[in-house]
Coordinates of C-alpha atoms in Angstrom, one line a residue:
Chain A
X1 CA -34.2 -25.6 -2.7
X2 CA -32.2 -29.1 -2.1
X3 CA -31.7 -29.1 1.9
X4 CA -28.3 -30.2 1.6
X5 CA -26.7 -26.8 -0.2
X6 CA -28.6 -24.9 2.6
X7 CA -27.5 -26.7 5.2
X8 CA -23.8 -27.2 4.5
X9 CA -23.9 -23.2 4.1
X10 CA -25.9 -22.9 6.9
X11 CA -22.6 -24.9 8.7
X12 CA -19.7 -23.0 6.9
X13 CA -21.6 -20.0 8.0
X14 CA -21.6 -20.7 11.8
X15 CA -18.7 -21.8 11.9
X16 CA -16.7 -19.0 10.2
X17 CA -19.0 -16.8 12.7
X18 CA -18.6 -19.1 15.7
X19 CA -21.9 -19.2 16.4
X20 CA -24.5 -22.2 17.3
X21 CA -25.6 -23.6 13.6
X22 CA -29.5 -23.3 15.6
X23 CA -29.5 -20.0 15.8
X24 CA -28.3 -19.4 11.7
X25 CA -31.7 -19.7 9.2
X26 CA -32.4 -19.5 5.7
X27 CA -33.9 -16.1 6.4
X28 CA -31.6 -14.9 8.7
X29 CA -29.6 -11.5 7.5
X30 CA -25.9 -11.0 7.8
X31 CA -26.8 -8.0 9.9
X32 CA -28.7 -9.8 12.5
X33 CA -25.6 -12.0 12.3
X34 CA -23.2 -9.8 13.0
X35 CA -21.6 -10.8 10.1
X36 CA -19.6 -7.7 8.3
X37 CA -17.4 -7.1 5.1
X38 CA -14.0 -8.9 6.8
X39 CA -16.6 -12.2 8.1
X40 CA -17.8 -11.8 4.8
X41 CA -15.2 -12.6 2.8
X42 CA -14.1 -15.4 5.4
X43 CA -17.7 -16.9 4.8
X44 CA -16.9 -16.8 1.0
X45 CA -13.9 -18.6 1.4
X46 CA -15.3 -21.3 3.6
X47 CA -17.8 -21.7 0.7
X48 CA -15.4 -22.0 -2.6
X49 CA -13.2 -24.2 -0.3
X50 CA -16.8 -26.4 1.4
X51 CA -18.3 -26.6 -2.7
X52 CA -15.3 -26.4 -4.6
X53 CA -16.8 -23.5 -6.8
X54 CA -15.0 -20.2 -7.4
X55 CA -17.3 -17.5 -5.9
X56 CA -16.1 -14.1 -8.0
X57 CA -16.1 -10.8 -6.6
X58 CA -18.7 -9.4 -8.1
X59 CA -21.0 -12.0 -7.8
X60 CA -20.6 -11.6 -4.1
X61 CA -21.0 -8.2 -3.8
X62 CA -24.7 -7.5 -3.0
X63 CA -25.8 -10.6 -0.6
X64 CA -27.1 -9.7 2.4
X65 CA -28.8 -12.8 3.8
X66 CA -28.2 -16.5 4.2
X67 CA -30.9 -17.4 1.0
X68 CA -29.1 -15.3 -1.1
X69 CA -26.0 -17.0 0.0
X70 CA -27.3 -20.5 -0.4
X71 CA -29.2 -19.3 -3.7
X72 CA -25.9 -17.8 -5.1
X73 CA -24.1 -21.3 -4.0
X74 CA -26.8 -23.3 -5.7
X75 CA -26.1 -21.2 -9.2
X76 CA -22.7 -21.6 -9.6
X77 CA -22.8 -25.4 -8.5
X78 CA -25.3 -26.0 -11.6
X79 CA -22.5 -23.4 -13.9
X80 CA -20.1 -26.0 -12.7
X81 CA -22.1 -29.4 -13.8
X82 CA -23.0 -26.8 -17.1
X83 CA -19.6 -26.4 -17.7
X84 CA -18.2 -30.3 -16.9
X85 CA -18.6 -31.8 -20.5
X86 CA -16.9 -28.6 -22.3
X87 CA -13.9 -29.1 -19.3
X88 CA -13.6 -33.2 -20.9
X89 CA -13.7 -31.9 -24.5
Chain B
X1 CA 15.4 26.4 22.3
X2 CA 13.7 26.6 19.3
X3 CA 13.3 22.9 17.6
X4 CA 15.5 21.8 15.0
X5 CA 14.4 22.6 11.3
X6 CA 13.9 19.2 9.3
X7 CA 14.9 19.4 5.5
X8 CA 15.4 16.6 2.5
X9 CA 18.4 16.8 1.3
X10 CA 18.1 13.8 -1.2
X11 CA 15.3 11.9 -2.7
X12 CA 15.2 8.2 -4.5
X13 CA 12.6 6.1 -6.1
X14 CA 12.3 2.9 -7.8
X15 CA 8.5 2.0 -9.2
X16 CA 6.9 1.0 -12.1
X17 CA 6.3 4.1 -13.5
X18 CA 10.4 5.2 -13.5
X19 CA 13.7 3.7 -12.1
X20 CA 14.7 7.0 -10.3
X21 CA 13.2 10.4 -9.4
X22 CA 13.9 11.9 -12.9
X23 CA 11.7 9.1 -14.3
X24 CA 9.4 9.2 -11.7
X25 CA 8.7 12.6 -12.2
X26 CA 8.3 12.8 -15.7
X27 CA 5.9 9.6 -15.1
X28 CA 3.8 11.7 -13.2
X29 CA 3.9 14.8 -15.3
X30 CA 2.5 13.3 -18.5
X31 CA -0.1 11.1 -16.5
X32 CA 2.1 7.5 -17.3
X33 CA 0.5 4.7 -15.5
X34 CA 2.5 1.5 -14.8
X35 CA 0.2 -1.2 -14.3
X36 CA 0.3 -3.7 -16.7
X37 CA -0.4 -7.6 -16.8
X38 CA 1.8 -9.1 -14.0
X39 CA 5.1 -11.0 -15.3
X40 CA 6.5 -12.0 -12.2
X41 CA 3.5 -14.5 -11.4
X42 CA 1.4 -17.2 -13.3
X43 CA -1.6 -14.9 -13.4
X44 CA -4.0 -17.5 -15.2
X45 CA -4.3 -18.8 -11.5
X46 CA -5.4 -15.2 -10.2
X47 CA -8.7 -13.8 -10.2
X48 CA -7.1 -10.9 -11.3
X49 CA -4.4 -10.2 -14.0
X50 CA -2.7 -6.9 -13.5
X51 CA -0.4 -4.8 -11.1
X52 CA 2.6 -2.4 -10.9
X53 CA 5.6 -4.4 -11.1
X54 CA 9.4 -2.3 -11.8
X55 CA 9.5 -3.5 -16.1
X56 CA 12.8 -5.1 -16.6
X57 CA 14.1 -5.1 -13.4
X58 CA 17.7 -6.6 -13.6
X59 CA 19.7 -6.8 -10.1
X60 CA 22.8 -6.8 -11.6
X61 CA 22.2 -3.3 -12.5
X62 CA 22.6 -2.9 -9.2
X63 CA 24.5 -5.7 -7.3
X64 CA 27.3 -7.9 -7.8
X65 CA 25.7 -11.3 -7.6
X66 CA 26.3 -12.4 -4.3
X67 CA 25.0 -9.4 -3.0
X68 CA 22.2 -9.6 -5.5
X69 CA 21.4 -13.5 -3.5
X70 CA 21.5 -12.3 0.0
X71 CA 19.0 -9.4 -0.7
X72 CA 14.5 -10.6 -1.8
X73 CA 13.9 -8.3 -4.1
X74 CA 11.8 -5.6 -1.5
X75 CA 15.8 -4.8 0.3
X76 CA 17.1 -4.7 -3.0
X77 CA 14.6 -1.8 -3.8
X78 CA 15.3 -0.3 -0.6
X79 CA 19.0 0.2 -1.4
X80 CA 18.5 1.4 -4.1
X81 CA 16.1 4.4 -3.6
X82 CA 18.4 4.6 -1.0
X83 CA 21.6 5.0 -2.9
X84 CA 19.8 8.0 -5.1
X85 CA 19.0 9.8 -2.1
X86 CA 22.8 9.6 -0.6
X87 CA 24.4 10.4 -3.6
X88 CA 21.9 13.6 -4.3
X89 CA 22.6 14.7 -0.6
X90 CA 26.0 14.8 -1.7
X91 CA 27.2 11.8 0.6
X92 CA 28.9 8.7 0.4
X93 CA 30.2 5.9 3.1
X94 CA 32.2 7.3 5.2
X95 CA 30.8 11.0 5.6
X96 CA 31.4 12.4 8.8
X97 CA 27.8 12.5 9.3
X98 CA 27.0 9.3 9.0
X99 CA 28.4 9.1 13.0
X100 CA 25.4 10.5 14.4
X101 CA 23.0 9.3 11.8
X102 CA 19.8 6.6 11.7
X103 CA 17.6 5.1 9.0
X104 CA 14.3 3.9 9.5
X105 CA 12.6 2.1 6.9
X106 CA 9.0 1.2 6.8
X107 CA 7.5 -2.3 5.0
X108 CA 4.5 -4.3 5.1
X109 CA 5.7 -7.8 3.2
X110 CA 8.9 -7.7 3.9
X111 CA 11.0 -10.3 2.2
X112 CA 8.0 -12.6 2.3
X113 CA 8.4 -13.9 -1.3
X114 CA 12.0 -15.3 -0.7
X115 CA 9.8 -16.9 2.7
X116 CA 6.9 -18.7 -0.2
X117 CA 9.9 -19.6 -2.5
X118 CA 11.3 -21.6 0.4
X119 CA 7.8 -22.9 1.6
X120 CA 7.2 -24.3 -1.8
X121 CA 10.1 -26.8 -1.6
X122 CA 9.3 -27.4 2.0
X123 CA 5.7 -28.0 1.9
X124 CA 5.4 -29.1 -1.9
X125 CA 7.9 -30.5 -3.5
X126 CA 8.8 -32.4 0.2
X127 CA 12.4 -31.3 0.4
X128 CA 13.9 -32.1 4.1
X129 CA 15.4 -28.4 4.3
X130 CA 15.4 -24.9 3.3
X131 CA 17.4 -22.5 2.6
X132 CA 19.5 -20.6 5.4
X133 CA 19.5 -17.5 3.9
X134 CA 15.1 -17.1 4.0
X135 CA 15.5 -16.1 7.8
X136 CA 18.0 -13.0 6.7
X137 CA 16.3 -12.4 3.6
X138 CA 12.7 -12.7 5.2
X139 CA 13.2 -10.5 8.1
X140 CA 11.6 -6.6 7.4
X141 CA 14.8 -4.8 8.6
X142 CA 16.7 -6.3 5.7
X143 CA 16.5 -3.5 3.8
X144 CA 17.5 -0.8 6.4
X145 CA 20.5 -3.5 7.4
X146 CA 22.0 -3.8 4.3
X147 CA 21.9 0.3 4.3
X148 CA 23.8 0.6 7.3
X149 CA 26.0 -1.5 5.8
X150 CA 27.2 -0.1 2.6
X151 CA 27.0 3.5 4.5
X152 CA 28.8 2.7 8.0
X153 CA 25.1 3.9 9.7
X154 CA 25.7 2.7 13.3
X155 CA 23.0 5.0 15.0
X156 CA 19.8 4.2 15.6
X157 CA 18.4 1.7 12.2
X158 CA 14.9 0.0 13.1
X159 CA 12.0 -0.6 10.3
X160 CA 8.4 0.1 11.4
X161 CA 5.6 -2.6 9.8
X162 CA 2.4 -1.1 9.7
X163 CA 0.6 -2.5 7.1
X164 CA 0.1 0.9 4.2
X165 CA 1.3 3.1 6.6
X166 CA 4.6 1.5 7.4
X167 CA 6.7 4.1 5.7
X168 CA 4.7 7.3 6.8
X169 CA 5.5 5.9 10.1
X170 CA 9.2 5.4 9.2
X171 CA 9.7 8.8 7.7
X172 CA 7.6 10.3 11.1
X173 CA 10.0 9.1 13.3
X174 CA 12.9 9.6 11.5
X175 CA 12.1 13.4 11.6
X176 CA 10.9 13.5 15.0
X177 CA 14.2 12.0 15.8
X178 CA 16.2 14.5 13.7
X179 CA 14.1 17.5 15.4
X180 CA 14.4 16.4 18.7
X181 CA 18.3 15.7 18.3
X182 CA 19.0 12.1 19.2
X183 CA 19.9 12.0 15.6
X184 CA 21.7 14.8 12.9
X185 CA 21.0 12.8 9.8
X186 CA 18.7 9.9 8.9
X187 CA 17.9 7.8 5.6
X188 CA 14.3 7.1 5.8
X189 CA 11.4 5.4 3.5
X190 CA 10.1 2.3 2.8
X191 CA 10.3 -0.8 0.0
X192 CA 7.5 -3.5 -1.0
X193 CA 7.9 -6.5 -3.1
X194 CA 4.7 -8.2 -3.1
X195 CA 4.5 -10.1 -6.2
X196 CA 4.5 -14.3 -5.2
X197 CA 1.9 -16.5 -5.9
X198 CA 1.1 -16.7 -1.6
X199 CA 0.6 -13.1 -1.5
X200 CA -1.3 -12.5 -4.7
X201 CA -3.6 -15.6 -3.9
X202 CA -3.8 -13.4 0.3
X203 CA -5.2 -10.5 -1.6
X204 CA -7.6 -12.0 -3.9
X205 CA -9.3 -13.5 -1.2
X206 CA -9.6 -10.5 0.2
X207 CA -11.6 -9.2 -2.6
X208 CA -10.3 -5.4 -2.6
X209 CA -8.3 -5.9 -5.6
X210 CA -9.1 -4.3 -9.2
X211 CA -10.2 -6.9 -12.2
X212 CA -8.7 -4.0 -14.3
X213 CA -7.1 -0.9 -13.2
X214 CA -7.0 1.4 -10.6
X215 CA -9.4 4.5 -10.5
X216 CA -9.4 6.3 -7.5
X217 CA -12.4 8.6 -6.7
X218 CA -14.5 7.6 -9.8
X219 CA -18.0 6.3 -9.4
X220 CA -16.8 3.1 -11.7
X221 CA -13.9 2.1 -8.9
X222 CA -13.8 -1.4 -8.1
X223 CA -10.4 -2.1 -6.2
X224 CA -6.7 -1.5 -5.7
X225 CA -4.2 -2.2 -8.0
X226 CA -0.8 -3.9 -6.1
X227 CA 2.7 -2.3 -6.9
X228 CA 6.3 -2.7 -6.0
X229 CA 8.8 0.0 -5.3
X230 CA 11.3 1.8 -3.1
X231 CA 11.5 5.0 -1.9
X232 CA 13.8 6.7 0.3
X233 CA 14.9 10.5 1.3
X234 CA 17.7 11.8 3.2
X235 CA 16.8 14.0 6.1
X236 CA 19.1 16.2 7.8
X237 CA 19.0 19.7 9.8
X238 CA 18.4 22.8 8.0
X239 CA 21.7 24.2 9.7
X240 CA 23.8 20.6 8.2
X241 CA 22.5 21.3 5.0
X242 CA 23.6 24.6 4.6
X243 CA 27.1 24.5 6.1
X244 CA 28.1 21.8 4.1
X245 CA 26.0 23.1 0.6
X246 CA 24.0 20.8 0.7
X247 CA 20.9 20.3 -1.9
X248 CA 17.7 21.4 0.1
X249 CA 14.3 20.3 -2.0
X250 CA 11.7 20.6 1.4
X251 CA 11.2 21.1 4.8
X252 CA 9.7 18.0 7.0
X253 CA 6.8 20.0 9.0
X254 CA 4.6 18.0 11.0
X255 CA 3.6 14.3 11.2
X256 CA 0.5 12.4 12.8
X257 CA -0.5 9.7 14.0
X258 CA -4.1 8.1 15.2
X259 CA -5.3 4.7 15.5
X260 CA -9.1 4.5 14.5
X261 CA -9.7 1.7 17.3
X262 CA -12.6 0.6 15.2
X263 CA -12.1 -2.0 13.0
X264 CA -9.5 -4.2 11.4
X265 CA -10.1 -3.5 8.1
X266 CA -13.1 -1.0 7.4
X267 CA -11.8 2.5 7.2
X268 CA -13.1 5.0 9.6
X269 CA -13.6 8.7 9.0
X270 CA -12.3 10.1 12.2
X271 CA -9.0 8.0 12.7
X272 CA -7.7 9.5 9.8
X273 CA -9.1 13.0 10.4
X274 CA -7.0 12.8 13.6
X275 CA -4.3 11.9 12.7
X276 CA -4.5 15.1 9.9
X277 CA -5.3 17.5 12.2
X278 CA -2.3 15.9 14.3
X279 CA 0.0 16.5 11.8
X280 CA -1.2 20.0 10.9
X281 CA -0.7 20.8 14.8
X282 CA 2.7 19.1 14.9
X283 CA 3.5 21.3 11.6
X284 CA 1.9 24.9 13.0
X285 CA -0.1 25.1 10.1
X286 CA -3.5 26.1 9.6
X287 CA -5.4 24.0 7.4
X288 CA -6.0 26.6 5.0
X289 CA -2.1 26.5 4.1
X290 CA -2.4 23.0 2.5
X291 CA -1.8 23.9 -1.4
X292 CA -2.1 19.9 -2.2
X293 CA -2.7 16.8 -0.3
X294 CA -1.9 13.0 -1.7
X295 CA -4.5 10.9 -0.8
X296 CA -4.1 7.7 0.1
X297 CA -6.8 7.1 -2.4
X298 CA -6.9 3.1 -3.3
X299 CA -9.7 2.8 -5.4
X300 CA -11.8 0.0 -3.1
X301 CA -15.3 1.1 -3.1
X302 CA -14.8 1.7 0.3
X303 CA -11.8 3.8 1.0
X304 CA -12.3 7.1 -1.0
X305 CA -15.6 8.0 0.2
X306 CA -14.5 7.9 3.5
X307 CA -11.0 9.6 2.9
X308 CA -13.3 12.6 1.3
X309 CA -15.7 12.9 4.5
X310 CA -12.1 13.0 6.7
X311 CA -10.6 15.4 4.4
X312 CA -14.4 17.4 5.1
X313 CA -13.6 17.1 7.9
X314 CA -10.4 18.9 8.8
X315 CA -10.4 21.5 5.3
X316 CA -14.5 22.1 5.5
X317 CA -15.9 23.1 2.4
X318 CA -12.5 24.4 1.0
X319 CA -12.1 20.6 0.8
X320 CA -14.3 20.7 -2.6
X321 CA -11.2 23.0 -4.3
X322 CA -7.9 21.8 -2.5
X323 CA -6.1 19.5 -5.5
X324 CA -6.4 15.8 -3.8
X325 CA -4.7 13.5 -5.8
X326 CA -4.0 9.5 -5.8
X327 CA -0.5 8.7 -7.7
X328 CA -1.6 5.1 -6.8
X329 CA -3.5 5.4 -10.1
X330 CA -0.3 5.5 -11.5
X331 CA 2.1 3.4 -9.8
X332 CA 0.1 0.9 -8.1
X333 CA -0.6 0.4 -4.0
X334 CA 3.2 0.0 -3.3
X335 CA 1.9 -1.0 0.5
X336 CA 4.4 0.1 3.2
X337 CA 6.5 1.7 0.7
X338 CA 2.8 3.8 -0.3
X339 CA 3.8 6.9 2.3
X340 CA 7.5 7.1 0.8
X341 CA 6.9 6.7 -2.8
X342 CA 3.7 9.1 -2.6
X343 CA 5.7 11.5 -0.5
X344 CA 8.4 11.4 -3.2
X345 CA 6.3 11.6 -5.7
X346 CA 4.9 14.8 -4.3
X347 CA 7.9 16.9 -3.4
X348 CA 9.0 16.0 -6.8
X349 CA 6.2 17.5 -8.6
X350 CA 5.7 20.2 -7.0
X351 CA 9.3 21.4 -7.2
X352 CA 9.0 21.1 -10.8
X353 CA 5.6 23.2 -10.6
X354 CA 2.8 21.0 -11.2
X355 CA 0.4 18.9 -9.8
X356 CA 0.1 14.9 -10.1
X357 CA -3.0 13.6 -11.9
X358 CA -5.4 10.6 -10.6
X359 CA -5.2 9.0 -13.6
X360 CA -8.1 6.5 -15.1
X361 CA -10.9 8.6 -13.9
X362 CA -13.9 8.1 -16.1
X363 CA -16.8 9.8 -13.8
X364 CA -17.6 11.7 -10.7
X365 CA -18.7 10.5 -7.5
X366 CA -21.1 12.4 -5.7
X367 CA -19.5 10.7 -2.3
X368 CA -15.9 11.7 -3.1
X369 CA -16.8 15.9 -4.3
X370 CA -13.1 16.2 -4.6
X371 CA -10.6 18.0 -7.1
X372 CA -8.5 15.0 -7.9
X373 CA -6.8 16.0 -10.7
X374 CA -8.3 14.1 -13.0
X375 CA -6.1 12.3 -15.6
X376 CA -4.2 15.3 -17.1
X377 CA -1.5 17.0 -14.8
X378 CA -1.5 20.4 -13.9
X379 CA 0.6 23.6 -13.5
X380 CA 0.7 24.5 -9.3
X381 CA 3.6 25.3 -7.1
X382 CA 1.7 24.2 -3.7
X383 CA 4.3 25.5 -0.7
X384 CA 2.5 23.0 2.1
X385 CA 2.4 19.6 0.7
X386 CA 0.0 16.9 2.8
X387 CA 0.6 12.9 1.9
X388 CA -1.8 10.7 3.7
X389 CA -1.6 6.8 4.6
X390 CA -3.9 4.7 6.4
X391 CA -3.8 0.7 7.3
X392 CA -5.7 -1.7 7.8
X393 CA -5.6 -2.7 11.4
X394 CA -6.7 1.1 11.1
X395 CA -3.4 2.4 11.6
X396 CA -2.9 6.3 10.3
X397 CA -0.1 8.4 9.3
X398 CA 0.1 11.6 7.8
X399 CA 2.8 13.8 6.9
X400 CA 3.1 17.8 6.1
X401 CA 5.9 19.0 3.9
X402 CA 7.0 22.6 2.7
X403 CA 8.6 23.3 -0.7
X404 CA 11.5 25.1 -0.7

């Protein structure tokens, strides 16, 4: 996976959380976190705000860890270069 | 001395699904549901496209149109359920016992849509200045203000905001109040007016909020549905009611409280058990009296399985037959007008001898073994009535009323 996505979510993540971006890694879960449902819809809004993607609710739902996070990021950042040309027509 | 006996003397509604009680209760009788693709707001910018709003709703029904200007729309609703209730009670300005008399209102929003009107030209369109009248529009008490107003109230008038359980906590105190005598007479409920783009845009990001519709206690729930409305009764002594003839359509029992101290936004199953069993004790009821209970029942995924454990909690496995319904399915989450409306909406129905569906129910969910009245009303006069509401900020209020 491109290092960049992971560690700009990596960032938003720690820093939503308050936490020391060294302690947050790719296969850290959001329970070792301590992140729960309220953090976790602050995470997603640091996201849609950090990538300029809409994240919707149901594609949230179900991720528990930071790779699913960055995984999920990484898919609806190639929907949104996808869906760029059909936006122009 | 023996306390005071509590009773509602007059009841008033405004919602989507009826612009008075009559209409409200014929709503709820044939199953109606009122949420519909939201008017009031661009929803192409939303996430999601429907909720509750009042269909038509024309102030100048109601107010001349000054009135109408210095009123958001939330204190508009709360004048109006309120004028329903005072006129069924058989009272008008002036009444003798509007001397010793106090309203408490209950609202979670407040007037915080005339606030975003007023931030748009500030912060968008770069206007130097706002409008004076945001501050008295904006500020929660309007409603219960502009009551004591038109009615002469100068006892105690307040308005409690917390969050879904503002106006369970309204109509608690009010009738603690009445019982304990600092008061003879209050007008109590609540009013929510939560459709601006701000506050729609708040809870989307929150992510508890229905793509579709609202279908509490169904395996295929996924999220509230938002709804405006008002809803207000007139409480008085059973002694005051008599003497003076007055209409009496229930008997305030008991009311709880509890505070889950547990988290600001996940529900918890003992806070709300508490605050039950609180207002069962406060009532003198067993639990086994409880003929129907209206849940507070939102539809999030994770509300109504842990509303069923707390009502297995204090009914035991009597729980699996006692008719638990959510009218939210019907009128939308009307927020801190939610304890008001519901309780309305319950007295109502069961005075005319049936029970108020959960509409939109599709399937069973093993984690919410409830009789909730699934989509098709039914015949039951229930005596001991229950209505629950709990907050986020885990704030809980629960109410017990008796038909008479």
């Amino acid at each position: 996976m491109p290092e960049e996505v992971r560690d700009r979510v990596i960032r938003c993540i720690a820093e939503a959380q308050h936490l020391d971006p060294e302690t947050v890694t790719i296969d850290s879960t959001f329970e070792e976190l301590g992140i729960d449902s309220l953090d976790g819809i602050n995470i997603l809004f640091a996201l849609e705000t950090e990538f300029e993607i809409d994240i919707p609710d149901d594609a949230a739902q179900n991720i528990r860890t930071v790779r699913e996070m960055v995984e999920g990021v990484e898919r609806l950042l190639a929907e949104k270069v996808d869906s760029r040309p059909q936006e122009q027509a | 001395m023996e306390p005071r006996r509590v009773v509602i003397t007059g009841l008033g509604a405004i919602s989507a699904i009826g612009d008075n009680v009559a209409e409200l209760t014929a709503a709820l009788r044939r199953g109606a549901c009122g949420i519909r693709p939201i008017q009031l707001v661009d929803r192409s910018k939303l996430r999601f496209s429907n909720g509750a709003e009042v269909a038509g709703y024309d102030p100048v029904r109601y107010f001349d149109p000054k009135e109408a200007s210095l009123l958001d729309r939330f204190a508009q609703f709360a004048v109006i359920a309120a004028r329903e209730a005072v006129a069924q009670a058989g009272l008008e300005a002036g009444s003798p016992l509007f001397r010793r008399a106090g309203i408490v209102t209950g609202s979670c929003v407040g007037g915080q849509t005339t606030e975003d009107e007023g931030f748009v030209d500030l912060y968008l369109r770069g206007r130097p200045r706002i409008n004076p009248l945001i501050i008295p529009k904006t500020m929660a008490n309007a409603g219960a203000s502009r009551i004591s107003l038109e009615y002469g109230i100068k006892g105690p008038v307040y308005t409690v905001s917390t969050a879904c359980s503002s106006s369970s906590h309204a109509i608690g105190q009010a009738f603690w109040m009445v019982r304990s005598g600092i008061i003879d007479l209050a007008i109590t409920g609540g009013s929510e007016a939560m459709f601006s783009m701000g506050i729609l845009k708040a809870w989307e990001a929150m992510r508890v909020v229905s793509p579709d519709t609202c279908r509490p206690f169904s395996r295929d729930r996924n999220g509230l549905i938002l709804g405006e409305a008002g809803a207000m009764m007139v409480l008085e002594t059973l002694e005051s009611a008599r003497s003076r003839g007055a209409p009496i359509l229930a008997e305030v029992l008991g009311f709880g409280m509890s505070s889950d101290a547990h988290h600001l936004t996940q529900p918890s199953v003992e806070g709300p058990a508490l605050a039950m069993q609180a207002a069962l004790g406060d009532a003198g009821l067993a639990p086994e009296a409880i003929g129907y209970v209206n849940a507070h029942g939102t539809g999030t995924v994770a509300n109504d399985p842990t509303e069923t454990a707390a009502l297995y909690s204090v009914f035991g496995p009597r729980a699996s037959k006692l008719p638990v319904s959510s009218t939210k399915s019907m009128h939308g989450h009307t927020l801190g007008a939610a304890g008001a409306l519901e309780a309305v909406a319950s007295i109502a129905a069961a005075r005319e001898g049936f029970l108020p569906p959960t509409v939109n129910f599709t399937e069973p969910d093993p984690a919410c073994d409830l009789d909730v009245v699934p989509n098709v009303s039914r015949p039951g006069n229930p005596e001991f009535l229950m209505s629950n509401s709990f907050a986020f900020g885990g704030l809980n209020a629960v109410l017990v009323f008796r038909v008479l």
